[in-house]
GROMACS .gro file of C-alpha atoms in nm:
model
  283
    1MET     CA    1   0.556  -5.206   1.898
    2PRO     CA    2   0.796  -5.148   1.607
    3ILE     CA    3   1.166  -5.126   1.689
    4LEU     CA    4   1.371  -4.859   1.515
    5SER     CA    5   1.649  -5.005   1.307
    6THR     CA    6   1.995  -4.856   1.272
    7LEU     CA    7   1.902  -4.737   0.923
    8HIS     CA    8   1.598  -4.551   1.057
    9ILE     CA    9   1.808  -4.379   1.322
   10ALA     CA   10   2.074  -4.295   1.062
   11ASN     CA   11   1.812  -4.143   0.833
   12ALA     CA   12   1.680  -3.938   1.124
   13PHE     CA   13   2.028  -3.800   1.186
   14GLY     CA   14   2.066  -3.744   0.811
   15ILE     CA   15   1.749  -3.534   0.801
   16LEU     CA   16   1.862  -3.346   1.112
   17GLY     CA   17   2.200  -3.298   0.944
   18ASN     CA   18   2.027  -3.145   0.643
   19ILE     CA   19   1.842  -2.901   0.867
   20VAL     CA   20   2.150  -2.801   1.067
   21SER     CA   21   2.364  -2.778   0.753
   22PHE     CA   22   2.105  -2.547   0.600
   23LEU     CA   23   2.142  -2.325   0.907
   24VAL     CA   24   2.520  -2.337   0.856
   25TYR     CA   25   2.473  -2.208   0.504
   26LEU     CA   26   2.250  -1.928   0.639
   27ALA     CA   27   2.496  -1.834   0.916
   28PRO     CA   28   2.702  -1.593   0.698
   29LEU     CA   29   2.389  -1.394   0.604
   30PRO     CA   30   2.463  -1.115   0.860
   31THR     CA   31   2.814  -1.090   0.716
   32PHE     CA   32   2.691  -1.047   0.361
   33TYR     CA   33   2.414  -0.811   0.470
   34ARG     CA   34   2.689  -0.598   0.622
   35ILE     CA   35   2.889  -0.618   0.297
   36TRP     CA   36   2.582  -0.518   0.096
   37LYS     CA   37   2.492  -0.234   0.333
   38LYS     CA   38   2.845  -0.088   0.345
   39LYS     CA   39   2.916  -0.166  -0.021
   40SER     CA   40   3.253  -0.305   0.085
   41THR     CA   41   3.395  -0.644   0.180
   42GLU     CA   42   3.612  -0.472   0.445
   43GLY     CA   43   3.842  -0.734   0.600
   44PHE     CA   44   3.629  -1.038   0.514
   45GLN     CA   45   3.784  -1.313   0.302
   46ALA     CA   46   3.632  -1.533   0.032
   47ILE     CA   47   3.846  -1.838   0.109
   48PRO     CA   48   3.592  -2.019   0.338
   49TYR     CA   49   3.314  -1.982   0.081
   50SER     CA   50   3.533  -2.089  -0.212
   51VAL     CA   51   3.648  -2.402  -0.028
   52ALA     CA   52   3.291  -2.476   0.089
   53LEU     CA   53   3.165  -2.457  -0.270
   54PHE     CA   54   3.434  -2.698  -0.388
   55SER     CA   55   3.355  -2.940  -0.105
   56ALA     CA   56   2.982  -2.933  -0.184
   57MET     CA   57   3.052  -3.007  -0.550
   58LEU     CA   58   3.284  -3.295  -0.456
   59TYR     CA   59   3.026  -3.450  -0.225
   60LEU     CA   60   2.765  -3.423  -0.499
   61TYR     CA   61   2.994  -3.625  -0.722
   62TYR     CA   62   3.054  -3.874  -0.438
   63ALA     CA   63   2.679  -3.906  -0.370
   64PHE     CA   64   2.600  -3.980  -0.736
   65LEU     CA   65   2.873  -4.244  -0.748
   66LYS     CA   66   2.760  -4.406  -0.423
   67GLN     CA   67   2.389  -4.413  -0.522
   68ASN     CA   68   2.090  -4.412  -0.287
   69SER     CA   69   2.231  -4.100  -0.118
   70ILE     CA   70   1.942  -3.858  -0.152
   71ILE     CA   71   2.030  -3.700   0.184
   72LEU     CA   72   2.378  -3.605   0.058
   73ILE     CA   73   2.247  -3.492  -0.281
   74THR     CA   74   1.984  -3.263  -0.126
   75ILE     CA   75   2.204  -3.070   0.115
   76ASN     CA   76   2.503  -3.038  -0.118
   77THR     CA   77   2.282  -2.904  -0.398
   78ILE     CA   78   2.156  -2.639  -0.154
   79GLY     CA   79   2.516  -2.576  -0.053
   80CYS     CA   80   2.629  -2.514  -0.409
   81VAL     CA   81   2.350  -2.266  -0.477
   82THR     CA   82   2.407  -2.081  -0.148
   83GLU     CA   83   2.785  -2.053  -0.181
   84ILE     CA   84   2.755  -1.928  -0.539
   85ALA     CA   85   2.516  -1.658  -0.417
   86TYR     CA   86   2.757  -1.551  -0.140
   87LEU     CA   87   3.054  -1.542  -0.378
   88THR     CA   88   2.854  -1.335  -0.627
   89VAL     CA   89   2.783  -1.071  -0.363
   90TYR     CA   90   3.148  -1.079  -0.254
   91MET     CA   91   3.273  -1.028  -0.609
   92ILE     CA   92   3.040  -0.731  -0.662
   93TYR     CA   93   3.171  -0.534  -0.363
   94ALA     CA   94   3.530  -0.661  -0.338
   95THR     CA   95   3.832  -0.456  -0.438
   96LYS     CA   96   3.993  -0.525  -0.774
   97VAL     CA   97   4.279  -0.715  -0.609
   98SER     CA   98   4.034  -0.931  -0.409
   99ARG     CA   99   3.822  -1.004  -0.718
  100VAL     CA  100   4.126  -1.118  -0.912
  101SER     CA  101   4.252  -1.342  -0.631
  102THR     CA  102   3.904  -1.491  -0.574
  103THR     CA  103   3.859  -1.557  -0.946
  104ARG     CA  104   4.193  -1.738  -0.956
  105LEU     CA  105   4.096  -1.941  -0.650
  106LEU     CA  106   3.763  -2.044  -0.804
  107PHE     CA  107   3.929  -2.138  -1.131
  108LEU     CA  108   4.192  -2.341  -0.947
  109PHE     CA  109   3.949  -2.537  -0.727
  110ASN     CA  110   3.613  -2.550  -0.903
  111VAL     CA  111   3.731  -2.579  -1.261
  112SER     CA  112   4.083  -2.718  -1.281
  113LEU     CA  113   4.105  -2.938  -0.971
  114LEU     CA  114   3.747  -3.065  -0.992
  115GLY     CA  115   3.805  -3.154  -1.356
  116VAL     CA  116   4.122  -3.341  -1.265
  117VAL     CA  117   3.943  -3.534  -0.988
  118ILE     CA  118   3.653  -3.638  -1.212
  119GLY     CA  119   3.877  -3.724  -1.506
  120ALA     CA  120   4.134  -3.918  -1.301
  121THR     CA  121   3.879  -4.122  -1.106
  122TYR     CA  122   3.695  -4.219  -1.424
  123LEU     CA  123   4.011  -4.317  -1.605
  124LEU     CA  124   4.206  -4.484  -1.323
  125ALA     CA  125   3.938  -4.645  -1.105
  126ARG     CA  126   3.632  -4.864  -1.148
  127GLY     CA  127   3.326  -4.946  -0.936
  128HIS     CA  128   3.388  -4.950  -0.561
  129GLN     CA  129   3.748  -4.833  -0.605
  130ARG     CA  130   3.621  -4.513  -0.766
  131VAL     CA  131   3.380  -4.452  -0.476
  132THR     CA  132   3.661  -4.511  -0.225
  133ALA     CA  133   3.902  -4.278  -0.407
  134VAL     CA  134   3.648  -3.997  -0.428
  135GLY     CA  135   3.553  -4.059  -0.063
  136TRP     CA  136   3.912  -3.999   0.050
  137ILE     CA  137   3.928  -3.679  -0.154
  138CYS     CA  138   3.597  -3.561  -0.007
  139ALA     CA  139   3.719  -3.632   0.345
  140ALA     CA  140   4.034  -3.427   0.289
  141PHE     CA  141   3.843  -3.127   0.164
  142SER     CA  142   3.582  -3.155   0.438
  143VAL     CA  143   3.867  -3.089   0.678
  144SER     CA  144   3.957  -2.785   0.467
  145VAL     CA  145   3.601  -2.652   0.500
  146PHE     CA  146   3.613  -2.680   0.879
  147ALA     CA  147   3.963  -2.533   0.891
  148ALA     CA  148   3.898  -2.249   0.645
  149PRO     CA  149   3.770  -2.003   0.912
  150LEU     CA  150   4.100  -2.063   1.096
  151ALA     CA  151   4.264  -1.848   0.828
  152ILE     CA  152   4.159  -1.541   1.025
  153ILE     CA  153   4.263  -1.676   1.366
  154ARG     CA  154   4.609  -1.528   1.318
  155ARG     CA  155   4.446  -1.192   1.260
  156VAL     CA  156   4.217  -1.233   1.561
  157ILE     CA  157   4.510  -1.309   1.791
  158ARG     CA  158   4.720  -1.025   1.649
  159THR     CA  159   4.447  -0.759   1.662
  160LYS     CA  160   4.267  -0.902   1.967
  161SER     CA  161   3.939  -0.847   1.781
  162VAL     CA  162   3.678  -1.097   1.654
  163GLU     CA  163   3.511  -0.845   1.426
  164PHE     CA  164   3.582  -1.056   1.117
  165MET     CA  165   3.524  -1.403   1.268
  166PRO     CA  166   3.148  -1.478   1.261
  167PHE     CA  167   3.048  -1.655   1.583
  168TYR     CA  168   2.729  -1.817   1.450
  169LEU     CA  169   2.916  -1.978   1.161
  170SER     CA  170   3.157  -2.143   1.407
  171PHE     CA  171   2.868  -2.246   1.635
  172PHE     CA  172   2.658  -2.410   1.364
  173LEU     CA  173   2.963  -2.580   1.214
  174THR     CA  174   3.028  -2.742   1.552
  175ILE     CA  175   2.669  -2.868   1.588
  176CYS     CA  176   2.673  -2.981   1.225
  177ALA     CA  177   2.993  -3.179   1.282
  178VAL     CA  178   2.836  -3.374   1.569
  179VAL     CA  179   2.521  -3.464   1.371
  180TRP     CA  180   2.704  -3.571   1.055
  181PHE     CA  181   2.952  -3.775   1.257
  182LEU     CA  182   2.662  -3.974   1.404
  183TYR     CA  183   2.505  -4.017   1.059
  184GLY     CA  184   2.830  -4.136   0.902
  185PHE     CA  185   2.906  -4.365   1.195
  186LEU     CA  186   2.564  -4.531   1.184
  187ILE     CA  187   2.576  -4.601   0.809
  188LYS     CA  188   2.944  -4.702   0.838
  189ASP     CA  189   3.057  -4.429   0.598
  190TYR     CA  190   3.378  -4.312   0.760
  191PHE     CA  191   3.449  -4.067   0.481
  192ILE     CA  192   3.162  -3.868   0.633
  193ALA     CA  193   3.220  -3.949   1.000
  194GLY     CA  194   3.599  -3.902   1.015
  195PRO     CA  195   3.638  -3.538   0.905
  196ASN     CA  196   3.362  -3.427   1.139
  197ILE     CA  197   3.573  -3.523   1.441
  198LEU     CA  198   3.821  -3.256   1.335
  199GLY     CA  199   3.531  -3.027   1.248
  200PHE     CA  200   3.412  -3.046   1.608
  201ILE     CA  201   3.762  -2.967   1.740
  202PHE     CA  202   3.807  -2.670   1.505
  203GLY     CA  203   3.465  -2.534   1.597
  204ILE     CA  204   3.544  -2.547   1.969
  205MET     CA  205   3.873  -2.364   1.905
  206GLN     CA  206   3.699  -2.085   1.713
  207MET     CA  207   3.428  -2.036   1.976
  208THR     CA  208   3.690  -2.030   2.251
  209LEU     CA  209   3.875  -1.750   2.070
  210TYR     CA  210   3.548  -1.562   2.033
  211VAL     CA  211   3.481  -1.580   2.408
  212VAL     CA  212   3.835  -1.464   2.486
  213TYR     CA  213   3.840  -1.165   2.249
  214LYS     CA  214   3.473  -1.069   2.202
  215ASP     CA  215   3.488  -0.767   2.438
  216ARG     CA  216   3.819  -0.635   2.310
  217LYS     CA  217   3.842  -0.374   2.038
  218GLN     CA  218   4.147  -0.238   1.864
  219GLN     CA  219   4.168   0.138   1.831
  220ILE     CA  220   4.302   0.206   1.484
  221LEU     CA  221   4.300   0.585   1.450
  222PRO     CA  222   4.361   0.844   1.727
  223ALA     CA  223   4.160   1.162   1.748
  224ALA     CA  224   4.364   1.421   1.561
  225VAL     CA  225   4.489   1.356   1.209
  226VAL     CA  226   4.629   1.563   0.924
  227GLU     CA  227   4.556   1.433   0.575
  228THR     CA  228   4.806   1.442   0.287
  229LYS     CA  229   4.738   1.313  -0.066
  230CYS     CA  230   5.007   1.073  -0.191
  231GLY     CA  231   4.936   0.912  -0.527
  232ASP     CA  232   4.629   0.688  -0.495
  233HIS     CA  233   4.646   0.686  -0.118
  234ILE     CA  234   4.584   0.931   0.162
  235ILE     CA  235   4.849   0.962   0.430
  236LYS     CA  236   4.725   1.071   0.770
  237ASP     CA  237   4.962   1.239   1.011
  238VAL     CA  238   4.848   1.148   1.364
  239ASP     CA  239   4.890   1.420   1.625
  240HIS     CA  240   4.878   1.256   1.969
  241GLN     CA  241   4.952   1.590   2.138
  242SER     CA  242   4.599   1.720   2.069
  243GLN     CA  243   4.449   1.407   2.221
  244LEU     CA  244   4.668   1.430   2.530
  245GLN     CA  245   4.565   1.793   2.586
  246GLU     CA  246   4.199   1.696   2.586
  247ASN     CA  247   4.243   1.413   2.837
  248SER     CA  248   4.483   1.581   3.082
  249SER     CA  249   4.446   1.897   3.286
  250GLU     CA  250   4.823   1.933   3.318
  251THR     CA  251   4.983   1.959   2.977
  252GLN     CA  252   5.341   2.022   2.881
  253PRO     CA  253   5.472   2.159   2.552
  254ASN     CA  254   5.545   1.877   2.314
  255ASN     CA  255   5.637   1.924   1.951
  256LYS     CA  256   5.674   1.554   1.874
  257ARG     CA  257   5.434   1.368   1.652
  258ASP     CA  258   5.384   0.995   1.625
  259LEU     CA  259   5.284   0.821   1.308
  260GLU     CA  260   5.123   0.481   1.259
  261ILE     CA  261   5.077   0.260   0.956
  262VAL     CA  262   4.751   0.066   0.924
  263VAL     CA  263   4.673  -0.132   0.608
  264LEU     CA  264   4.299  -0.169   0.649
  265ASP     CA  265   4.231  -0.418   0.368
  266TYR     CA  266   4.453  -0.695   0.490
  267GLY     CA  267   4.585  -0.594   0.830
  268GLU     CA  268   4.916  -0.750   0.736
  269GLN     CA  269   5.143  -0.471   0.860
  270VAL     CA  270   5.125  -0.237   1.154
  271VAL     CA  271   5.435  -0.019   1.176
  272HIS     CA  272   5.491   0.284   1.398
  273GLY     CA  273   5.506   0.571   1.150
  274VAL     CA  274   5.228   0.656   0.901
  275VAL     CA  275   4.860   0.576   0.856
  276VAL     CA  276   4.783   0.472   0.497
  277LEU     CA  277   4.417   0.437   0.404
  278GLN     CA  278   4.260   0.356   0.072
  279PRO     CA  279   4.027   0.639  -0.039
  280ASN     CA  280   3.720   0.414  -0.048
  281HIS     CA  281   3.769   0.313   0.316
  282LEU     CA  282   3.800   0.656   0.475
  283PRO     CA  283   3.597   0.703   0.794
   0.00000   0.00000   0.00000
């Protein structure tokens, strides 16, 4: 009866890693279906997909340098194609400001920085030293891929809403981290195994936040509003008195009005006063 070698087990985990990683790349599909259906990127950010594309391109470079790494070449090729497709959809429906910032991000990472990495490693390193140098760079950016969804954690905690933090992406990233850790550990490639320890931790953190806030929703606009055109924006005057009269049988005269500011694109400022909405995002 044949005994499975460590290499056979590692290859099995590598194939499983390819399958799970493919599911990771498919996890944002509901998000981009929503973007396509609503013709708006709403509060979603392109940062995770930009960083993921850069990481996939780096690991392709690492795999070609290392040789005999068909498992890494296969999944990272798929990753590049998938992330480019997602970013294309995002750019089509994003606001002008978001398109400009995403274009700058892509130029910074996928053109300038990638060119610097390839040029520097070819000029300053040879043979195994080049593989080691690129491996360290890949490990650093793998951590960035796992940490990229944490960019919205601040927003989740502040708004107490997980509307813009996809659960399935966090779930599949966690499973993927476990599988790739085992693959890297078995083939003694710690540039693959190491970052996935942090990937597992980050994934657990994101899923914990989802469980805590999944049933909570933030009410942005009260019932009664009065619209006023102001330049390129619409200012809505919120009349809480009308809402109170509907919900209470005993009402008292009240001439006061409260105003709230909500910046829907970025959610960066919520000030008691005025509601400012971009025309394209009106309910």
